[in-house]
Structures are given as C-alpha cells and as structure tokens.
Short mmCIF file of C-alpha atoms in Angstrom, two decimals:
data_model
loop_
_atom_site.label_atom_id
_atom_site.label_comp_id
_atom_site.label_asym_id
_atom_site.label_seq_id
_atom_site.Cartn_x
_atom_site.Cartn_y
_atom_site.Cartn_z
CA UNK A 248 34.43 2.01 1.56
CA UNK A 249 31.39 3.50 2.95
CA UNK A 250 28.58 1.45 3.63
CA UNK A 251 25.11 2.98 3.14
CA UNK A 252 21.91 2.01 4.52
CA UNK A 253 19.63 4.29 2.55
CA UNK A 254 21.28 3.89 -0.58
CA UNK A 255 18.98 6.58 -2.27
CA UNK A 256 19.87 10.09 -1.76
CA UNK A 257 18.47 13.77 -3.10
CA UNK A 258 21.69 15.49 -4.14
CA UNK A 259 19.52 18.28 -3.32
CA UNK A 260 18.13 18.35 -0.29
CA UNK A 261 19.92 15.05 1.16
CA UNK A 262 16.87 13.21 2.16
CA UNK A 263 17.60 9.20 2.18
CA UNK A 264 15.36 7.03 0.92
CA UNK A 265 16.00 3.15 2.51
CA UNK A 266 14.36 0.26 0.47
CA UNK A 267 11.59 -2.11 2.84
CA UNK A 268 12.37 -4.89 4.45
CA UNK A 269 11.02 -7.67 2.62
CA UNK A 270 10.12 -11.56 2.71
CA UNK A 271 8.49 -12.86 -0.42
CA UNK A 272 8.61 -16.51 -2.22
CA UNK A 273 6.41 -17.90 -4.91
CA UNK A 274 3.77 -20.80 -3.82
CA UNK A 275 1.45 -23.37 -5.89
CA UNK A 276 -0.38 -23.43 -2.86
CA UNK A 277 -3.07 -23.36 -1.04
CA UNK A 278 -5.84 -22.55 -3.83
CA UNK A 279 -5.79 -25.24 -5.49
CA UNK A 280 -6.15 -26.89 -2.08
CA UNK A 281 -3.51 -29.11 0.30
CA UNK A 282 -1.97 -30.71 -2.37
CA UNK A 283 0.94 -32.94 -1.62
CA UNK A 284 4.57 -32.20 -2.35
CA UNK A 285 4.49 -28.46 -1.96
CA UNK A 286 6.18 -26.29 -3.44
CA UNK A 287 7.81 -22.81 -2.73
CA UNK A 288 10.15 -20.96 -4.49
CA UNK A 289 12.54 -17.59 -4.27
CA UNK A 290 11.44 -14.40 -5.67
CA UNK A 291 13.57 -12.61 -7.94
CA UNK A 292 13.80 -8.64 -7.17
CA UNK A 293 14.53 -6.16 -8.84
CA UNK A 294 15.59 -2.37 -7.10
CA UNK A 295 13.25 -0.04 -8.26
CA UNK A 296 11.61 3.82 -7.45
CA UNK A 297 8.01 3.29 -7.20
CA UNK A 298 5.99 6.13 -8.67
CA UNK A 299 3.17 5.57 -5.94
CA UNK A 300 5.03 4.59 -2.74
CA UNK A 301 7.32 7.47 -4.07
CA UNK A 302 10.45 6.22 -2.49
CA UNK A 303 12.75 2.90 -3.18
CA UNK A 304 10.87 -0.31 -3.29
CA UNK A 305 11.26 -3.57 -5.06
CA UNK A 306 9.49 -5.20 -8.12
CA UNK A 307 9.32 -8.89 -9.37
CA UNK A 308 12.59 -9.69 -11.75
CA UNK A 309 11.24 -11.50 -14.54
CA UNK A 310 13.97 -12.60 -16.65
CA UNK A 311 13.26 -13.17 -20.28
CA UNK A 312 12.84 -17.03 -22.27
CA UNK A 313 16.35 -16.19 -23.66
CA UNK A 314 17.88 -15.57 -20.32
CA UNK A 315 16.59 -18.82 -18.43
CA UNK A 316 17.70 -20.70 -21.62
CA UNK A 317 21.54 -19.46 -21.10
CA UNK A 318 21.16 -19.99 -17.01
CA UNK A 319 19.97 -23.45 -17.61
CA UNK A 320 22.93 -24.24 -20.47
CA UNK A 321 24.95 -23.21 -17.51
CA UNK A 322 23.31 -24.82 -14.69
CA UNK A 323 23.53 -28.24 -16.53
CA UNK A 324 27.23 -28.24 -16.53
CA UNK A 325 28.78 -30.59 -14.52
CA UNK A 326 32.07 -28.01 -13.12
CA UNK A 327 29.93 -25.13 -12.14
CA UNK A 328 32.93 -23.29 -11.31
CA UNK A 329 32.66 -22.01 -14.81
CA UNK A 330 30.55 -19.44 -13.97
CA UNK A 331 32.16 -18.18 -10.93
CA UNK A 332 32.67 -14.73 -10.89
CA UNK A 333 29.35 -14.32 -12.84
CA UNK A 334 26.62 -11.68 -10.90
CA UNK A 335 23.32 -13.34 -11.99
CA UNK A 336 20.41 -14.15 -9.67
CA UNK A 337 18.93 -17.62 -11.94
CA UNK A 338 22.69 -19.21 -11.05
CA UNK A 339 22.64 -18.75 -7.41
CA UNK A 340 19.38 -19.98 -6.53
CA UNK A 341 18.70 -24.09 -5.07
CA UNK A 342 18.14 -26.48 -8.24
CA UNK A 343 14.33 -26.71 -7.36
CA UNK A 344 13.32 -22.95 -7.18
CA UNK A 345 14.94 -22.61 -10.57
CA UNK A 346 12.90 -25.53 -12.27
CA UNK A 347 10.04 -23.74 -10.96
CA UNK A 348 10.59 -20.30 -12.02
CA UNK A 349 11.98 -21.75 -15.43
CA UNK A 350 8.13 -23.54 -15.51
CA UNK A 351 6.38 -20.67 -14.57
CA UNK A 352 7.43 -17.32 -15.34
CA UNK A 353 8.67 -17.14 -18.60
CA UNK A 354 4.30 -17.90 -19.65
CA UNK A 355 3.79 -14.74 -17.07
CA UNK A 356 0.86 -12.39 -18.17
CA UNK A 357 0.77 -9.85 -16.15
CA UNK A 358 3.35 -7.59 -15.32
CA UNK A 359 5.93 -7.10 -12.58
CA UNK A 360 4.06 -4.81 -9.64
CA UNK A 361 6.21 -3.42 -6.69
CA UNK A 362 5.89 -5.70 -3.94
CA UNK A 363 4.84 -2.90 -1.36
CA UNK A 364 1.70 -1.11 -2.92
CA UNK A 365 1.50 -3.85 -6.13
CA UNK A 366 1.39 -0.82 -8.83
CA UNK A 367 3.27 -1.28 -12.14
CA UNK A 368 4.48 2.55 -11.85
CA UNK A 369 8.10 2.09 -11.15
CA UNK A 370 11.45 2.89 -12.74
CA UNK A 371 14.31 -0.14 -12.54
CA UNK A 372 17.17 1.31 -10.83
CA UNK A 373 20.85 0.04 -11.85
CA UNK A 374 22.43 -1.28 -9.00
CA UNK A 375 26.49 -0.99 -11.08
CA UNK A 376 25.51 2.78 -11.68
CA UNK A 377 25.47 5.91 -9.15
CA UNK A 378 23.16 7.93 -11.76
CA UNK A 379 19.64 7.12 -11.96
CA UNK A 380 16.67 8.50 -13.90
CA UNK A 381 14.77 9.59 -10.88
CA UNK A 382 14.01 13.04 -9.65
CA UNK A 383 13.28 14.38 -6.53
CA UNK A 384 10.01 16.09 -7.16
CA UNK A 385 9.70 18.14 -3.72
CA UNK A 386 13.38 18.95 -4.11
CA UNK A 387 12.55 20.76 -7.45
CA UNK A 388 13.01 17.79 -9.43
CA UNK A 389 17.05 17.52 -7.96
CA UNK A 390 18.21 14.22 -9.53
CA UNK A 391 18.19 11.46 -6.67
CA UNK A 392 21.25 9.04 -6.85
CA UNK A 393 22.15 5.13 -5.97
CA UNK A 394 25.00 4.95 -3.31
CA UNK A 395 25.38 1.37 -2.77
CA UNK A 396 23.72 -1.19 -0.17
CA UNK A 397 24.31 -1.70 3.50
CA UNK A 398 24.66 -5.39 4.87
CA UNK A 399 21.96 -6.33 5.71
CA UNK A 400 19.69 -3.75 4.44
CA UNK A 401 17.41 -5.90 2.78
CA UNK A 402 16.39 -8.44 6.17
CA UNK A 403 13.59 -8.92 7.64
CA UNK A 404 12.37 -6.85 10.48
CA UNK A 405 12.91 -8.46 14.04
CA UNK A 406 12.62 -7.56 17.90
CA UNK A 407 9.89 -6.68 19.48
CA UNK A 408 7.48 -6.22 16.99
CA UNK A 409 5.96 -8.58 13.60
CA UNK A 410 7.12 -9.24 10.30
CA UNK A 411 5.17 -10.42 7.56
CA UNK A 412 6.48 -12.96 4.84
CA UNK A 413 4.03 -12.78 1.60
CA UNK A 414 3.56 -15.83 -0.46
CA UNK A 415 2.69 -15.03 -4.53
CA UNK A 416 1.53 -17.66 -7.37
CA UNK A 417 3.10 -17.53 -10.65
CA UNK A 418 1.10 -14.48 -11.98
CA UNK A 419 1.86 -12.65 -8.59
CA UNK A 420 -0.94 -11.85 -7.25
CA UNK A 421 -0.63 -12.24 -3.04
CA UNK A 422 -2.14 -15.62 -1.83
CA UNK A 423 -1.53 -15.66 1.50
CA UNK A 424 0.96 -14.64 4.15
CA UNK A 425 2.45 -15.83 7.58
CA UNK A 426 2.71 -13.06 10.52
CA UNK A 427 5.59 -13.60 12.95
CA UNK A 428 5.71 -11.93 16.38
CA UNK A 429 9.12 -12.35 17.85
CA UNK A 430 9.54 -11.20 21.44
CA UNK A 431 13.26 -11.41 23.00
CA UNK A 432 13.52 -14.45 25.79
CA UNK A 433 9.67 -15.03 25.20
CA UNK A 434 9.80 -16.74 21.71
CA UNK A 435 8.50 -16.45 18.19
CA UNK A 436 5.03 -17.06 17.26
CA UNK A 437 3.79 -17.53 13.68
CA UNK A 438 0.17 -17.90 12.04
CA UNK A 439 -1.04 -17.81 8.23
CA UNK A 440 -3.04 -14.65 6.98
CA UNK A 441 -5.19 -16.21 4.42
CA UNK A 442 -8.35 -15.19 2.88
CA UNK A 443 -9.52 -17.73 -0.06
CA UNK A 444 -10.74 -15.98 -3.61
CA UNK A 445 -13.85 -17.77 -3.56
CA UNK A 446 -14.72 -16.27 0.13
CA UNK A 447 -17.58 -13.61 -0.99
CA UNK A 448 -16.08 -11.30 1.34
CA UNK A 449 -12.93 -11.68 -0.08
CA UNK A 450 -11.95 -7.77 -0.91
CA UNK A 451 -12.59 -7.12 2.94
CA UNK A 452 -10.65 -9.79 4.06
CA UNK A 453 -7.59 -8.89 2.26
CA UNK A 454 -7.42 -5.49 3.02
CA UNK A 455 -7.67 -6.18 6.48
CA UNK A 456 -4.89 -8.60 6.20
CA UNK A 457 -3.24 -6.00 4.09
CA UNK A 458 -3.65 -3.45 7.12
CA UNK A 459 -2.27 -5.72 9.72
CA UNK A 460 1.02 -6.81 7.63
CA UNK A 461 0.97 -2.92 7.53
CA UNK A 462 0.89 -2.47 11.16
CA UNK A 463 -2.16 -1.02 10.98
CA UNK A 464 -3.82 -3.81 13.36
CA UNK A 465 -6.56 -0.66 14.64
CA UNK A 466 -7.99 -0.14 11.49
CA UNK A 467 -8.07 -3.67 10.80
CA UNK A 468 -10.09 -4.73 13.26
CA UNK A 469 -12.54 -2.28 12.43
CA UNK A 470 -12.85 -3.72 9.26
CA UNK A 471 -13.16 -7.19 10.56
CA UNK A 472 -15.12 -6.63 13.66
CA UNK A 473 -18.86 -6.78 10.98
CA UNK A 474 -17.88 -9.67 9.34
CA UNK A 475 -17.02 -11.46 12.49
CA UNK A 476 -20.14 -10.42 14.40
CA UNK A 477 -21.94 -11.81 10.75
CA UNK A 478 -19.82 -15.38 11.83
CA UNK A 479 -17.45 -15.30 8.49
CA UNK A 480 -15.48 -18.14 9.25
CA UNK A 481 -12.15 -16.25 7.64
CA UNK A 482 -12.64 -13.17 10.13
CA UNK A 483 -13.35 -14.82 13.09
CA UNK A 484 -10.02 -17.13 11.91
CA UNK A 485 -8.26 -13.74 11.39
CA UNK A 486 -9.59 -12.40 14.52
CA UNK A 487 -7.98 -16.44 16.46
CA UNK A 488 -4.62 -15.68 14.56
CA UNK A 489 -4.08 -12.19 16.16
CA UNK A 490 -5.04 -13.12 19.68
CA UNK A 491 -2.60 -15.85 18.92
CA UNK A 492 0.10 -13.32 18.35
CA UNK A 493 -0.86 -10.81 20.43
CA UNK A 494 -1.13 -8.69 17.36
CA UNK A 495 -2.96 -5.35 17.91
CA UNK A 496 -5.51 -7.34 20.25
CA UNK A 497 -4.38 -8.98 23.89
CA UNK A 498 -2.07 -11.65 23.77
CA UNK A 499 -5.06 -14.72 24.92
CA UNK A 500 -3.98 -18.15 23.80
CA UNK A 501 -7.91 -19.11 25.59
CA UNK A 502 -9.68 -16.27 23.06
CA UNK A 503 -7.46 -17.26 20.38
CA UNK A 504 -8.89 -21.13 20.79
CA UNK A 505 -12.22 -19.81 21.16
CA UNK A 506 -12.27 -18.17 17.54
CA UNK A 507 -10.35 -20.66 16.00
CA UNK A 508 -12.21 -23.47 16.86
CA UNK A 509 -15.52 -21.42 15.78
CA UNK A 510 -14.15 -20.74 12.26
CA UNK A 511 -12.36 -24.35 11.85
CA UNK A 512 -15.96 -25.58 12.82
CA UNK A 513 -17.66 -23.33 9.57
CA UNK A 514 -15.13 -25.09 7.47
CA UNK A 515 -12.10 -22.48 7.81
CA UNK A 516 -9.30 -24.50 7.00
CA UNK A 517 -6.75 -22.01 7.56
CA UNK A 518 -8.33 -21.43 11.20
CA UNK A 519 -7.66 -25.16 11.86
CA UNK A 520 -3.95 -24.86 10.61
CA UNK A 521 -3.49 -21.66 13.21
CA UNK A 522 -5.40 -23.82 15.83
CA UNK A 523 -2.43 -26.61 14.98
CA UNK A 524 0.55 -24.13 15.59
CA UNK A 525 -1.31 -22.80 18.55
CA UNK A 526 -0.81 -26.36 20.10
CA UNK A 527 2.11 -27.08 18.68
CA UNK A 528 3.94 -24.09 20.50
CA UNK A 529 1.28 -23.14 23.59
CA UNK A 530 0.29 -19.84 24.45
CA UNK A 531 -1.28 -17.11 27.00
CA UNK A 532 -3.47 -19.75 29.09
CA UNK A 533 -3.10 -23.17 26.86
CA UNK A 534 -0.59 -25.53 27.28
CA UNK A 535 1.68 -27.02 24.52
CA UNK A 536 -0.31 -30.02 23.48
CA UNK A 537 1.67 -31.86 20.30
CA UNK A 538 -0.49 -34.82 20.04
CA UNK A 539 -3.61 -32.20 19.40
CA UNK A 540 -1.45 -30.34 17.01
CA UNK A 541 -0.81 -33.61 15.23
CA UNK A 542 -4.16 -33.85 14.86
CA UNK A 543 -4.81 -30.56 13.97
CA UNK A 544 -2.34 -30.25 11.17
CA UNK A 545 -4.13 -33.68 9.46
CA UNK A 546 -7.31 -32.06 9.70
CA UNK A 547 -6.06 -28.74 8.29
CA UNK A 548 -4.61 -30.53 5.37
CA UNK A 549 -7.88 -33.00 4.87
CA UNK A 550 -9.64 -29.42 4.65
CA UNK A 551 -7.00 -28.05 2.07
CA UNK A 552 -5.43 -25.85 4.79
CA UNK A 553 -1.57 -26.76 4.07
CA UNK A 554 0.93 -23.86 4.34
CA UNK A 555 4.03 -25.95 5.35
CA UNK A 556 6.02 -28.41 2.61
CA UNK A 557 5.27 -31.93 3.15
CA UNK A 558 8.53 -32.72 5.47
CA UNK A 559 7.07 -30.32 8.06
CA UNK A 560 4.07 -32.65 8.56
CA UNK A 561 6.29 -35.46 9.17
CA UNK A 562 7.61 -33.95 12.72
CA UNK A 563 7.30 -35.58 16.07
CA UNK A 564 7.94 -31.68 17.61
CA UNK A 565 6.14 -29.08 15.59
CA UNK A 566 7.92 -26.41 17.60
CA UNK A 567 11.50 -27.56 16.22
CA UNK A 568 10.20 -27.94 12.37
CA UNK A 569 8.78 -24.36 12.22
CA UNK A 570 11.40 -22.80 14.61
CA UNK A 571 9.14 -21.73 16.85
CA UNK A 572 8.29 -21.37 20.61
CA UNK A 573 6.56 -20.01 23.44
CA UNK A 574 7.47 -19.57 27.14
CA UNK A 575 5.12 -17.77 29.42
CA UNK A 576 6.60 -15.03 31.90
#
C-alpha cells in the first residue's frame, strides 16, 4: 500500500495539495480570568478543501445532539470492547474532553470555520472515498481526488524553527495561543500569544499574533512596534515573548525581562506568566531562577494570567511540568 503525504491530487495536472500541520484544543480559559480547575479539551476535525486557502485544510467537526447521545449510550457501558472496531472520533477521546464537548458544542451558534484562514467556505471531504466534489480551477476545473493519509501527516511542525498550538472557546473563536521554538541540543522554549478582547487595541494585537504564528515575525513587528512605543502593555508583552524565543527578533533573555517586566508592571497578566516560564527555564543572559518563577506563576494567576491546568502550578521544577528547557551554547 502506498502511503501518501499530500493526499490531494489534480488528476490533471498532478499538483499535490498536503493538509497543515495543526495543534488546536478547546479552552474555558483565560477570559473569564485564572479560574481554578482548568479545563482543555480535543478538537474534533474534519478534512476539508477550503474555498479561500484554496488547498486542503481542516474545519471544526461538530457532531450533531443525536450523535453525542449514541456516543454517550456507548461510552457508559461498562465492556467498552463493544464498540471496538467502530471509526468514530466522540469514542476515542479521554472521559473529560468528551463531557466537555458533550456540554458545549451541541448549544454551538456559529458555524464550523477552517482552522487556517477561519472562513466558513469549505467543502467536507470523505476520507472512505477517492472521489471528491472539488475541482481544480487552474487545471480547467480537472476533478482533484483523496489518496489516503501519510503517518504522520497531520503533526506538528518541529526542528529548527516554531510551531504554534491555538487554543478556541466553545463558539471557536481563537483565544490565545502558545509559540514553541525548538532548537536541536539547545532545548524548547514556549510562551503564550494572548491579546485580551477588552484590550482597545485588540484587532492589532491579534493580527500581529496572527502574523507571527504565520511566520511572518517582519511584518509583525511592524505592526507592533506603534503600539509598543505608545507603552500597550500586550505589545510590549508580545514584543518580551519573542525575544524570549528568539522569534523574528534576537534571542535576549535580558531584553526579553526588560519588556516583560514593563508590561506585567501595566497590569499584563499574560506578560507576567511569560516572565514565569522565562525563569522557570533561563535564557540568553538570565539564569534559571525557580523560586522567582514560583512566584511569578502566583502572581500571573492572582492577575488572571493562567494558561497551564491547575496540576502544573503544583510543580517544584517548572521545566519538567511544561517539558521544557534551555541550555546556553
């Protein structure tokens, strides 16, 4: 059996269309504000061809009242092995992410978006059939077909550059999302991309962030580099976070400080929670400091900056609970 990784094909011209690497879960957090016992749950997905990305992409799976009510008759069975054999999504997730989906999404009001561009212009593709409705529009509308997935095909990006894992609430609109770096024998740094509704700036923020998970660090700083010079506490945060990383601007755990200690001081929470991980695992110029990260992390959460579940907090070595780590060349 041939494995494909583009699994779309033109049976006209050949051109392969892969599907994005993707890392998405549902939160209740952090709008509402560091609430205890946090919650995050899987994200259903659906293939799809997206009308505006014009290629493969993925959209929210929202299954139907009728269809959680015949998961959960099936969950609650006590030999499990009854459904074995069974290819549905609601009976392989944990226990808790399906109480919270089962909560949540079947009073959804807006619809499922594609998770790369967020526009509802998509057609479902059938993963058990070859034939799909979509045409190949520069290929004289040649019918483009479903080969099959690769292993691994749908992972996360890793190596030498970032990957971005987006967090949605229940009507799936983006919240917030956490930037990884990973370097190969240096380590793997991560910070929270956040910018709060309520922030007046809020449109710019997000598109920046937007830009960044996008690789498109440049551009983003251009649109932060105003509001930062204007002291927003979010975009000088933003600004601490990449110098953090080492994300479009120089890798400077001592800049990175700088910033985020400005914006945690205007009352950026999620500035104080980067400041935290920035102790927790050291960086360019600072030393590892857990006892400040500690302290850090309280603060964060006392300011309603909590982007971890509550176990994480409870961690003598922050660097262990999040994975992470940092050693200087």
């Amino acid at each position: 059996m041939t494995i494909h990784y583009n699994p779309m094909k033109c049976t006209g011209c050949a051109q392969e269309f892969a599907f994005p690497s993707i890392g998405r879960s549902y939160t209740d957090l952090p709008e509402a504000g560091g609430r205890h016992a946090a919650h995050f749950s899987a994200m259903l997905l659906q293939q799809a061809w997206c009308h505006e990305c014009e290629g493969a992409s993925w959209v929210e799976r929202i299954p139907g009242e009728r269809e959680f009510a015949t998961a959960a008759g099936l969950r609650r069975r006590a030999d499990r092995s009854g459904y074995e054999g069974i290819d549905d999504d609601l009976l392989e997730i944990e226990d808790d992410d399906f109480r919270w989906l089962y909560e949540h999404l079947p009073h959804r009001k807006a619809p499922p978006r594609c998770l790369v561009c967020a526009s509802t212009h998509f057609t479902p593709i059938d993963a058990t059939q070859r034939q799909t409705p979509i045409v190949h529009e520069a290929c004289w509308d040649s019918p483009i077909e479903f080969r099959g997935f690769s292993i691994g095909s749908g992972g996360l990006q890793t190596g030498g550059r970032s990957y971005a894992h987006r967090f949605y609430d229940a009507e799936g609109d983006v919240v917030w999302a956490k930037l990884c770096m990973q370097e190969f024998l240096v380590g793997r740094l991560i910070v929270i991309l956040h910018a709060r509704r309520h922030d007046p700036a809020h449109a710019t923020l997000a598109a920046a962030i937007d830009l960044v998970i996008n690789r498109a660090s440049d551009d983003a700083l251009a649109v932060l580099a105003p509001l930062a010079a204007a002291n927003n506490p979010a975009a000088l945060g933003l600004l601490g976070a990449l110098h953090y990383v080492g994300e479009g601007v120089a890798h400077s755990g001592t800049e990175a400080v700088s910033l985020l200690e400005k914006a945690k001081a205007l009352g950026d929470a999620c500035a104080a929670h980067n400041l935290a991980s920035l102790y927790a695992t050291g960086a360019a110029g600072v030393a590892k400091d857990i006892a400040r990260a500690r302290q850090l992390f309280a603060e964060a959460r006392a300011m309603g900056g909590q982007y971890e579940r509550d176990d994480f907090y409870a961690h003598d070595n922050f660097t262990v609970a999040n994975r992470t780590f940092y050693h200087p060349i």
